[in-house]
mmCIF file of C-alpha atoms and ligand atoms in Angstrom:
data_model
loop_
_atom_site.group_PDB
_atom_site.id
_atom_site.type_symbol
_atom_site.label_atom_id
_atom_site.label_comp_id
_atom_site.label_asym_id
_atom_site.label_seq_id
_atom_site.Cartn_x
_atom_site.Cartn_y
_atom_site.Cartn_z
ATOM 1 C CA MET A 1 -11.213 -35.660 4.181
ATOM 2 C CA SER A 2 -7.953 -36.259 5.921
ATOM 3 C CA PHE A 3 -7.891 -37.152 9.611
ATOM 4 C CA HIS A 4 -5.901 -33.933 10.021
ATOM 5 C CA VAL A 5 -8.332 -31.084 10.758
ATOM 6 C CA ILE A 6 -7.270 -27.746 9.347
ATOM 7 C CA GLN A 7 -7.335 -25.014 11.963
ATOM 8 C CA GLN A 8 -8.795 -21.875 10.389
ATOM 9 C CA ALA A 9 -7.239 -18.438 10.973
ATOM 10 C CA PRO A 10 -9.404 -15.979 12.937
ATOM 11 C CA ALA A 11 -12.329 -15.009 10.705
ATOM 12 C CA ARG A 12 -11.782 -11.476 9.444
ATOM 13 C CA LEU A 13 -13.213 -9.663 6.479
ATOM 14 C CA ASN A 14 -10.335 -9.082 4.094
ATOM 15 C CA ARG A 15 -12.077 -8.097 0.842
ATOM 16 C CA SER A 16 -10.088 -4.894 0.430
ATOM 17 C CA GLU A 17 -6.704 -4.120 1.952
ATOM 18 C CA LEU A 18 -5.659 -0.491 1.599
ATOM 19 C CA ALA A 19 -1.973 0.399 1.417
ATOM 20 C CA VAL A 20 -1.097 3.693 3.135
ATOM 21 C CA PRO A 21 2.501 4.973 3.257
ATOM 22 C CA GLY A 22 3.686 5.565 6.828
ATOM 23 C CA SER A 23 5.412 8.696 5.566
ATOM 24 C CA ALA A 24 2.096 10.264 4.497
ATOM 25 C CA PRO A 25 0.226 10.984 7.750
ATOM 26 C CA GLN A 26 -2.064 13.410 5.907
ATOM 27 C CA MET A 27 -3.683 10.311 4.349
ATOM 28 C CA PHE A 28 -4.410 8.517 7.625
ATOM 29 C CA GLU A 29 -7.743 10.133 8.595
ATOM 30 C CA LYS A 30 -9.226 9.566 5.158
ATOM 31 C CA ALA A 31 -8.071 5.952 5.255
ATOM 32 C CA ALA A 32 -9.710 5.503 8.667
ATOM 33 C CA GLU A 33 -13.010 6.774 7.245
ATOM 34 C CA SER A 34 -12.815 4.556 4.163
ATOM 35 C CA GLU A 35 -14.692 1.317 3.558
ATOM 36 C CA ALA A 36 -11.502 -0.786 3.510
ATOM 37 C CA ASP A 37 -11.724 -3.977 5.550
ATOM 38 C CA VAL A 38 -7.996 -3.946 6.327
ATOM 39 C CA ILE A 39 -5.453 -1.124 6.260
ATOM 40 C CA PHE A 40 -1.733 -1.676 6.147
ATOM 41 C CA LEU A 41 0.402 1.239 7.192
ATOM 42 C CA ASP A 42 3.576 0.847 5.222
ATOM 43 C CA LEU A 43 7.145 1.096 6.455
ATOM 44 C CA GLU A 44 8.601 -0.770 3.488
ATOM 45 C CA ASP A 45 8.630 0.063 -0.195
ATOM 46 C CA ALA A 46 6.473 3.200 -0.176
ATOM 47 C CA VAL A 47 8.861 4.855 2.291
ATOM 48 C CA ALA A 48 12.268 6.250 1.323
ATOM 49 C CA PRO A 49 15.245 5.203 3.502
ATOM 50 C CA ASP A 50 15.636 8.687 4.994
ATOM 51 C CA ASP A 51 11.964 8.731 6.028
ATOM 52 C CA LYS A 52 11.847 5.320 7.752
ATOM 53 C CA ALA A 53 12.376 6.563 11.314
ATOM 54 C CA GLN A 54 9.778 9.339 11.008
ATOM 55 C CA ALA A 55 7.309 6.956 9.325
ATOM 56 C CA ARG A 56 7.629 4.605 12.299
ATOM 57 C CA LYS A 57 6.780 7.473 14.663
ATOM 58 C CA ASN A 58 3.821 8.519 12.490
ATOM 59 C CA ILE A 59 2.444 4.982 12.512
ATOM 60 C CA ILE A 60 2.798 4.541 16.270
ATOM 61 C CA LYS A 61 1.001 7.845 16.893
ATOM 62 C CA ALA A 62 -1.716 7.028 14.370
ATOM 63 C CA LEU A 63 -2.375 3.550 15.768
ATOM 64 C CA ASN A 64 -2.736 5.003 19.245
ATOM 65 C CA GLU A 65 -4.661 8.161 18.456
ATOM 66 C CA ILE A 66 -6.845 7.692 15.383
ATOM 67 C CA ASP A 67 -10.219 5.968 15.632
ATOM 68 C CA TRP A 68 -9.874 3.153 13.096
ATOM 69 C CA GLY A 69 -13.262 1.725 13.966
ATOM 70 C CA LYS A 70 -13.634 -2.002 13.340
ATOM 71 C CA LYS A 71 -10.920 -2.114 10.734
ATOM 72 C CA THR A 72 -8.211 -4.714 10.917
ATOM 73 C CA MET A 73 -4.966 -2.784 11.333
ATOM 74 C CA SER A 74 -1.684 -3.982 9.912
ATOM 75 C CA VAL A 75 1.819 -2.582 9.609
ATOM 76 C CA ARG A 76 4.110 -3.682 6.805
ATOM 77 C CA ILE A 77 7.556 -3.927 8.334
ATOM 78 C CA ASN A 78 10.752 -3.869 6.316
ATOM 79 C CA GLY A 79 12.222 -7.096 5.005
ATOM 80 C CA LEU A 80 14.468 -9.336 7.081
ATOM 81 C CA ASP A 81 17.334 -8.453 4.745
ATOM 82 C CA THR A 82 17.346 -4.840 5.984
ATOM 83 C CA HIS A 83 18.499 -3.323 9.270
ATOM 84 C CA TYR A 84 15.188 -1.454 9.621
ATOM 85 C CA MET A 85 13.191 -4.555 10.382
ATOM 86 C CA TYR A 86 14.173 -5.175 14.014
ATOM 87 C CA ARG A 87 13.344 -1.628 15.057
ATOM 88 C CA ASP A 88 10.082 -1.714 13.108
ATOM 89 C CA VAL A 89 9.010 -4.714 15.159
ATOM 90 C CA VAL A 90 10.358 -3.506 18.512
ATOM 91 C CA ASP A 91 9.069 0.074 18.299
ATOM 92 C CA VAL A 92 5.683 -0.612 16.743
ATOM 93 C CA VAL A 93 4.791 -3.654 18.844
ATOM 94 C CA GLU A 94 6.101 -2.132 22.085
ATOM 95 C CA GLN A 95 4.477 1.247 21.576
ATOM 96 C CA ALA A 96 1.311 0.440 19.628
ATOM 97 C CA GLY A 97 0.830 -3.308 19.986
ATOM 98 C CA GLU A 98 -2.588 -2.975 21.628
ATOM 99 C CA ARG A 99 -4.225 -1.607 18.449
ATOM 100 C CA LEU A 100 -2.184 -3.660 16.008
ATOM 101 C CA ASP A 101 -4.021 -6.726 14.700
ATOM 102 C CA VAL A 102 -1.505 -8.124 12.245
ATOM 103 C CA ILE A 103 2.034 -7.565 11.012
ATOM 104 C CA MET A 104 2.692 -7.835 7.307
ATOM 105 C CA ILE A 105 6.026 -9.454 6.521
ATOM 106 C CA PRO A 106 7.314 -8.676 3.033
ATOM 107 C CA LYS A 107 9.583 -10.842 0.881
ATOM 108 C CA VAL A 108 9.291 -13.757 3.260
ATOM 109 C CA GLY A 109 11.482 -16.512 1.833
ATOM 110 C CA THR A 110 11.634 -19.378 4.322
ATOM 111 C CA ALA A 111 9.843 -20.734 7.367
ATOM 112 C CA ALA A 112 12.841 -19.576 9.427
ATOM 113 C CA ASP A 113 12.020 -15.951 8.528
ATOM 114 C CA VAL A 114 8.601 -16.422 10.107
ATOM 115 C CA TYR A 115 10.145 -18.067 13.168
ATOM 116 C CA ALA A 116 12.490 -15.114 13.662
ATOM 117 C CA VAL A 117 9.703 -12.525 13.677
ATOM 118 C CA ASP A 118 7.476 -14.800 15.775
ATOM 119 C CA MET A 119 10.209 -15.044 18.395
ATOM 120 C CA MET A 120 10.620 -11.259 18.563
ATOM 121 C CA VAL A 121 6.888 -10.552 18.707
ATOM 122 C CA THR A 122 6.362 -13.234 21.366
ATOM 123 C CA GLN A 123 9.040 -11.748 23.602
ATOM 124 C CA ILE A 124 7.635 -8.238 23.273
ATOM 125 C CA GLU A 125 4.046 -9.367 23.868
ATOM 126 C CA ASP A 126 5.074 -11.312 26.951
ATOM 127 C CA ALA A 127 7.195 -8.469 28.313
ATOM 128 C CA LYS A 128 4.390 -5.970 27.813
ATOM 129 C CA GLY A 129 1.725 -8.343 29.119
ATOM 130 C CA TYR A 130 -0.475 -7.978 26.035
ATOM 131 C CA LYS A 131 -3.540 -10.192 26.148
ATOM 132 C CA LYS A 132 -4.184 -10.147 22.398
ATOM 133 C CA ARG A 133 -1.910 -12.107 20.042
ATOM 134 C CA ILE A 134 -0.774 -10.282 16.917
ATOM 135 C CA GLY A 135 -1.251 -12.211 13.665
ATOM 136 C CA PHE A 136 0.972 -12.408 10.582
ATOM 137 C CA GLU A 137 0.262 -11.694 6.929
ATOM 138 C CA HIS A 138 2.980 -12.853 4.556
ATOM 139 C CA ILE A 139 3.704 -11.431 1.157
ATOM 140 C CA ILE A 140 4.752 -14.186 -1.212
ATOM 141 C CA GLU A 141 6.727 -12.147 -3.702
ATOM 142 C CA THR A 142 10.025 -13.853 -4.425
ATOM 143 C CA ALA A 143 10.962 -17.046 -6.215
ATOM 144 C CA LEU A 144 12.292 -18.365 -2.894
ATOM 145 C CA GLY A 145 9.067 -17.518 -1.087
ATOM 146 C CA MET A 146 7.003 -19.231 -3.748
ATOM 147 C CA GLN A 147 9.253 -22.293 -3.645
ATOM 148 C CA ASN A 148 8.787 -22.508 0.137
ATOM 149 C CA VAL A 149 5.205 -21.282 0.278
ATOM 150 C CA SER A 150 3.833 -24.405 1.982
ATOM 151 C CA ASP A 151 6.456 -24.315 4.746
ATOM 152 C CA ILE A 152 5.893 -20.587 5.249
ATOM 153 C CA ALA A 153 2.137 -21.106 5.478
ATOM 154 C CA ALA A 154 2.631 -23.706 8.220
ATOM 155 C CA ALA A 155 5.408 -21.884 10.094
ATOM 156 C CA SER A 156 3.490 -20.107 12.870
ATOM 157 C CA LYS A 157 0.199 -20.147 14.728
ATOM 158 C CA ARG A 158 0.150 -16.402 14.156
ATOM 159 C CA ASN A 159 -0.239 -16.869 10.396
ATOM 160 C CA GLU A 160 -3.489 -15.502 9.024
ATOM 161 C CA SER A 161 -3.053 -14.781 5.332
ATOM 162 C CA LEU A 162 -0.822 -15.068 2.289
ATOM 163 C CA HIS A 163 -0.630 -12.190 -0.205
ATOM 164 C CA PHE A 164 0.563 -12.379 -3.789
ATOM 165 C CA GLY A 165 3.051 -9.518 -4.246
ATOM 166 C CA VAL A 166 3.058 -9.477 -7.994
ATOM 167 C CA ALA A 167 5.426 -6.514 -8.459
ATOM 168 C CA ASP A 168 8.342 -7.948 -6.506
ATOM 169 C CA TYR A 169 7.502 -11.429 -7.759
ATOM 170 C CA ALA A 170 7.963 -10.184 -11.311
ATOM 171 C CA ALA A 171 11.293 -8.637 -10.359
ATOM 172 C CA SER A 172 12.427 -11.778 -8.574
ATOM 173 C CA THR A 173 11.466 -14.184 -11.344
ATOM 174 C CA ARG A 174 12.501 -11.692 -14.049
ATOM 175 C CA ALA A 175 9.092 -11.932 -15.613
ATOM 176 C CA ARG A 176 8.304 -9.581 -18.463
ATOM 177 C CA THR A 177 5.545 -7.293 -17.333
ATOM 178 C CA THR A 178 3.867 -4.174 -18.554
ATOM 179 C CA ILE A 179 1.794 -2.931 -15.604
ATOM 180 C CA ILE A 180 1.812 -4.182 -12.001
ATOM 181 C CA GLY A 181 -0.552 -7.141 -11.764
ATOM 182 C CA GLY A 182 -1.758 -6.711 -15.330
ATOM 183 C CA VAL A 183 -1.572 -8.907 -18.382
ATOM 184 C CA ASN A 184 1.079 -9.095 -21.075
ATOM 185 C CA PRO A 185 -0.028 -9.688 -24.693
ATOM 186 C CA ASP A 186 3.040 -11.876 -25.203
ATOM 187 C CA TYR A 187 1.523 -14.403 -22.782
ATOM 188 C CA SER A 188 -0.936 -15.694 -25.360
ATOM 189 C CA VAL A 189 -1.578 -18.512 -27.789
ATOM 190 C CA LEU A 190 -2.126 -18.188 -31.518
ATOM 191 C CA THR A 191 -4.849 -20.550 -32.673
ATOM 192 C CA ASP A 192 -4.296 -22.812 -35.697
ATOM 193 C CA PRO A 193 -5.763 -21.328 -38.882
ATOM 194 C CA LEU A 194 -9.460 -22.076 -39.535
ATOM 195 C CA ASP A 195 -10.611 -23.127 -43.031
ATOM 196 C CA ASP A 196 -10.755 -19.499 -44.102
ATOM 197 C CA GLY A 197 -7.188 -19.004 -42.879
ATOM 198 C CA SER A 198 -8.192 -16.797 -39.948
ATOM 199 C CA ARG A 199 -6.337 -17.111 -36.666
ATOM 200 C CA ALA A 200 -7.042 -15.665 -33.260
ATOM 201 C CA VAL A 201 -4.875 -14.573 -30.369
ATOM 202 C CA HIS A 202 -6.063 -15.658 -26.907
ATOM 203 C CA TRP A 203 -4.505 -13.758 -24.063
ATOM 204 C CA GLY A 204 -3.673 -15.743 -20.967
ATOM 205 C CA ASP A 205 -3.094 -14.844 -17.322
ATOM 206 C CA MET A 206 0.650 -14.965 -16.741
ATOM 207 C CA TRP A 207 0.093 -14.994 -12.946
ATOM 208 C CA HIS A 208 -2.167 -18.015 -12.905
ATOM 209 C CA TYR A 209 0.350 -20.548 -11.645
ATOM 210 C CA ALA A 210 1.715 -18.324 -8.889
ATOM 211 C CA LEU A 211 -1.685 -17.280 -7.624
ATOM 212 C CA ALA A 212 -3.092 -20.815 -7.743
ATOM 213 C CA ARG A 213 -0.010 -22.202 -5.983
ATOM 214 C CA MET A 214 -0.351 -19.645 -3.202
ATOM 215 C CA VAL A 215 -4.102 -20.262 -2.829
ATOM 216 C CA VAL A 216 -3.494 -23.982 -2.303
ATOM 217 C CA ALA A 217 -0.801 -23.384 0.346
ATOM 218 C CA ALA A 218 -3.016 -20.865 2.122
ATOM 219 C CA ARG A 219 -6.122 -23.028 2.178
ATOM 220 C CA ALA A 220 -4.225 -26.169 3.158
ATOM 221 C CA ASN A 221 -3.192 -24.265 6.290
ATOM 222 C CA GLY A 222 -6.457 -22.469 7.036
ATOM 223 C CA LEU A 223 -5.172 -19.065 5.866
ATOM 224 C CA ARG A 224 -6.803 -16.379 3.707
ATOM 225 C CA PRO A 225 -5.308 -16.025 0.215
ATOM 226 C CA ILE A 226 -5.255 -12.369 -0.870
ATOM 227 C CA ASP A 227 -4.331 -10.978 -4.267
ATOM 228 C CA GLY A 228 -1.865 -8.082 -4.278
ATOM 229 C CA PRO A 229 -1.641 -4.815 -6.171
ATOM 230 C CA PHE A 230 -2.974 -3.673 -9.530
ATOM 231 C CA GLY A 231 -0.866 -0.707 -10.525
ATOM 232 C CA ASP A 232 -3.053 1.198 -12.986
ATOM 233 C CA PHE A 233 -5.547 2.935 -10.718
ATOM 234 C CA SER A 234 -7.062 4.767 -13.680
ATOM 235 C CA ASP A 235 -8.294 1.418 -15.070
ATOM 236 C CA PRO A 236 -11.190 0.195 -12.884
ATOM 237 C CA ASP A 237 -12.231 -2.404 -15.456
ATOM 238 C CA GLY A 238 -8.728 -3.873 -15.519
ATOM 239 C CA TYR A 239 -8.720 -3.922 -11.715
ATOM 240 C CA LYS A 240 -12.082 -5.652 -11.511
ATOM 241 C CA ALA A 241 -11.075 -8.259 -14.078
ATOM 242 C CA ALA A 242 -7.916 -9.011 -12.066
ATOM 243 C CA ALA A 243 -9.911 -9.193 -8.828
ATOM 244 C CA ARG A 244 -12.544 -11.469 -10.381
ATOM 245 C CA ARG A 245 -10.011 -13.949 -11.684
ATOM 246 C CA ALA A 246 -8.371 -14.037 -8.233
ATOM 247 C CA ALA A 247 -11.767 -14.563 -6.580
ATOM 248 C CA VAL A 248 -12.542 -17.393 -8.998
ATOM 249 C CA LEU A 249 -9.372 -19.164 -7.844
ATOM 250 C CA GLY A 250 -10.336 -18.785 -4.171
ATOM 251 C CA CYS A 251 -8.822 -15.453 -3.085
ATOM 252 C CA GLU A 252 -10.838 -13.576 -0.457
ATOM 253 C CA GLY A 253 -9.567 -10.117 -1.158
ATOM 254 C CA LYS A 254 -7.307 -7.801 -3.075
ATOM 255 C CA TRP A 255 -5.076 -4.872 -2.257
ATOM 256 C CA ALA A 256 -6.116 -1.326 -2.980
ATOM 257 C CA ILE A 257 -3.124 0.869 -3.725
ATOM 258 C CA HIS A 258 -5.498 3.811 -4.266
ATOM 259 C CA PRO A 259 -8.712 4.633 -2.390
ATOM 260 C CA SER A 260 -10.717 4.310 -5.624
ATOM 261 C CA GLN A 261 -9.924 0.586 -5.677
ATOM 262 C CA ILE A 262 -11.552 -0.111 -2.276
ATOM 263 C CA ALA A 263 -15.155 -0.147 -3.523
ATOM 264 C CA LEU A 264 -14.125 -2.259 -6.523
ATOM 265 C CA ALA A 265 -12.523 -4.892 -4.295
ATOM 266 C CA ASN A 266 -15.440 -4.920 -1.851
ATOM 267 C CA GLU A 267 -17.868 -5.360 -4.729
ATOM 268 C CA VAL A 268 -16.014 -8.209 -6.449
ATOM 269 C CA MET A 269 -15.116 -10.021 -3.207
ATOM 270 C CA SER A 270 -18.649 -9.957 -1.757
ATOM 271 C CA PRO A 271 -21.076 -12.683 -2.792
ATOM 272 C CA SER A 272 -24.004 -11.288 -4.783
ATOM 273 C CA GLU A 273 -27.557 -11.457 -3.450
ATOM 274 C CA ALA A 274 -28.381 -14.071 -6.092
ATOM 275 C CA GLU A 275 -25.449 -16.248 -4.962
ATOM 276 C CA VAL A 276 -26.491 -16.017 -1.319
ATOM 277 C CA THR A 277 -30.123 -16.852 -2.120
ATOM 278 C CA LYS A 278 -28.991 -19.835 -4.182
ATOM 279 C CA ALA A 279 -26.721 -21.013 -1.360
ATOM 280 C CA GLN A 280 -29.605 -20.767 1.113
ATOM 281 C CA ARG A 281 -31.811 -22.813 -1.236
ATOM 282 C CA ILE A 282 -29.066 -25.448 -1.510
ATOM 283 C CA LEU A 283 -28.818 -25.719 2.275
ATOM 284 C CA LYS A 284 -32.597 -26.047 2.551
ATOM 285 C CA ALA A 285 -32.772 -28.671 -0.215
ATOM 286 C CA MET A 286 -29.992 -30.690 1.422
ATOM 287 C CA GLU A 287 -31.712 -30.478 4.802
ATOM 288 C CA GLU A 288 -34.837 -31.929 3.208
ATOM 289 C CA ALA A 289 -32.749 -34.559 1.421
ATOM 290 C CA ALA A 290 -31.097 -35.590 4.685
ATOM 291 C CA ALA A 291 -34.504 -35.840 6.387
ATOM 292 C CA ALA A 292 -35.594 -38.135 3.552
ATOM 293 C CA GLY A 293 -32.427 -40.216 3.943
ATOM 294 C CA LYS A 294 -30.850 -39.082 0.657
ATOM 295 C CA GLY A 295 -27.239 -37.907 0.140
ATOM 296 C CA ALA A 296 -27.717 -36.162 -3.178
ATOM 297 C CA VAL A 297 -30.674 -34.485 -4.862
ATOM 298 C CA SER A 298 -31.280 -32.269 -7.834
ATOM 299 C CA LEU A 299 -31.995 -28.559 -7.616
ATOM 300 C CA ASP A 300 -32.894 -26.563 -10.756
ATOM 301 C CA GLY A 301 -31.895 -29.583 -12.847
ATOM 302 C CA ARG A 302 -28.395 -29.863 -11.314
ATOM 303 C CA LEU A 303 -26.921 -32.363 -8.913
ATOM 304 C CA ILE A 304 -26.171 -31.179 -5.407
ATOM 305 C CA ASP A 305 -24.534 -33.240 -2.672
ATOM 306 C CA TYR A 306 -22.556 -32.804 0.543
ATOM 307 C CA ALA A 307 -19.815 -30.864 -1.279
ATOM 308 C CA SER A 308 -22.497 -28.361 -2.291
ATOM 309 C CA ILE A 309 -23.363 -27.888 1.382
ATOM 310 C CA ARG A 310 -19.774 -26.965 2.221
ATOM 311 C CA GLN A 311 -19.605 -24.422 -0.610
ATOM 312 C CA ALA A 312 -22.988 -22.972 0.315
ATOM 313 C CA GLU A 313 -22.049 -22.699 3.984
ATOM 314 C CA VAL A 314 -18.898 -20.729 3.116
ATOM 315 C CA LEU A 315 -20.956 -18.289 1.069
ATOM 316 C CA VAL A 316 -23.669 -17.817 3.665
ATOM 317 C CA GLU A 317 -21.066 -17.308 6.383
ATOM 318 C CA LYS A 318 -19.284 -14.680 4.278
ATOM 319 C CA ALA A 319 -22.583 -12.834 3.729
ATOM 320 C CA ARG A 320 -23.211 -12.944 7.478
ATOM 321 C CA GLN A 321 -19.762 -11.470 8.184
ATOM 322 C CA ILE A 322 -20.346 -8.679 5.680
ATOM 323 C CA SER A 323 -23.746 -7.748 7.047
ATOM 324 C CA GLY A 324 -22.226 -7.529 10.531
ATOM 325 C CA ALA A 325 -19.342 -5.369 9.279
HETATM 326 C C1 GLV B 1 3.901 -5.932 -3.213
HETATM 327 O O1 GLV B 1 4.594 -5.697 -2.270
HETATM 328 C C2 GLV B 1 4.404 -6.258 -4.491
HETATM 329 O O2 GLV B 1 5.636 -6.308 -4.621
HETATM 330 O O3 GLV B 1 3.608 -6.486 -5.413
HETATM 331 MG MG1 MG B 2 6.660 -5.935 -2.727
#
């Protein structure tokens, strides 16, 4: 362990994050009643240029008037390369900052981008006398953003999470994709022939490097890594497979671009009862080991040590958060 202690972002459940276009107010009530942990009301790519101003008004009204319960509320502002962004920040934070928990910044490319938004939000919060500090969620979705992901992750105390925006990332890196967040059969290996001449094709995950890189930057800075969209909402199995592989790498949640994906994300991103029971047994066994002056013991024929305690504690804490949700 380094001498440097990693400050963790405020603990929030972020298993599912529902995207709702700001230009579709008829969807807001249903979203508020959903089981999503986080909702982001979108001003960016789901909203056409002519609808941006009205979408802003819809979002401000909805944040102030709808009962969103305990949900974490986010607004995805437009990118810093557009002229919409400054008014998104000024209008939404000035007029609805009390109910806004986090701002989602798309296409963030450098630490200076984060600084710029931080400066604006700080001035507005101070001027309005808000007590609560608004957090930041960053979408890592460009080659530049991925190159600078560590600096971005460390750029502000407001930072809470990093999100892998696979659709724009594919566009930015010119990756060959079929569906958003899905697999491509061309990203595969052909095994050498066996004695009988047979060969097999093993599909790989073309997003592995990007997702793993982002997870490391997030965790090294105490932030939540979140996997982004899966475009084919008529393929729940494909969605769950994508969510599971993200969870295996350390992601805490995944976007839902359709309400049907919320339950899938919540299911995959919640520890199972068996996992929680096992974690509790590990903690108990290690407590007994410590009392007996031992640092490592075996449980069910496997070695457990202090690293097992840390993993088990994370799991038990997550289960506690979920049961209190
Ligand atoms: C999300 O914004 C994405 O581009 O995937
Ligand atoms: Mg995007």
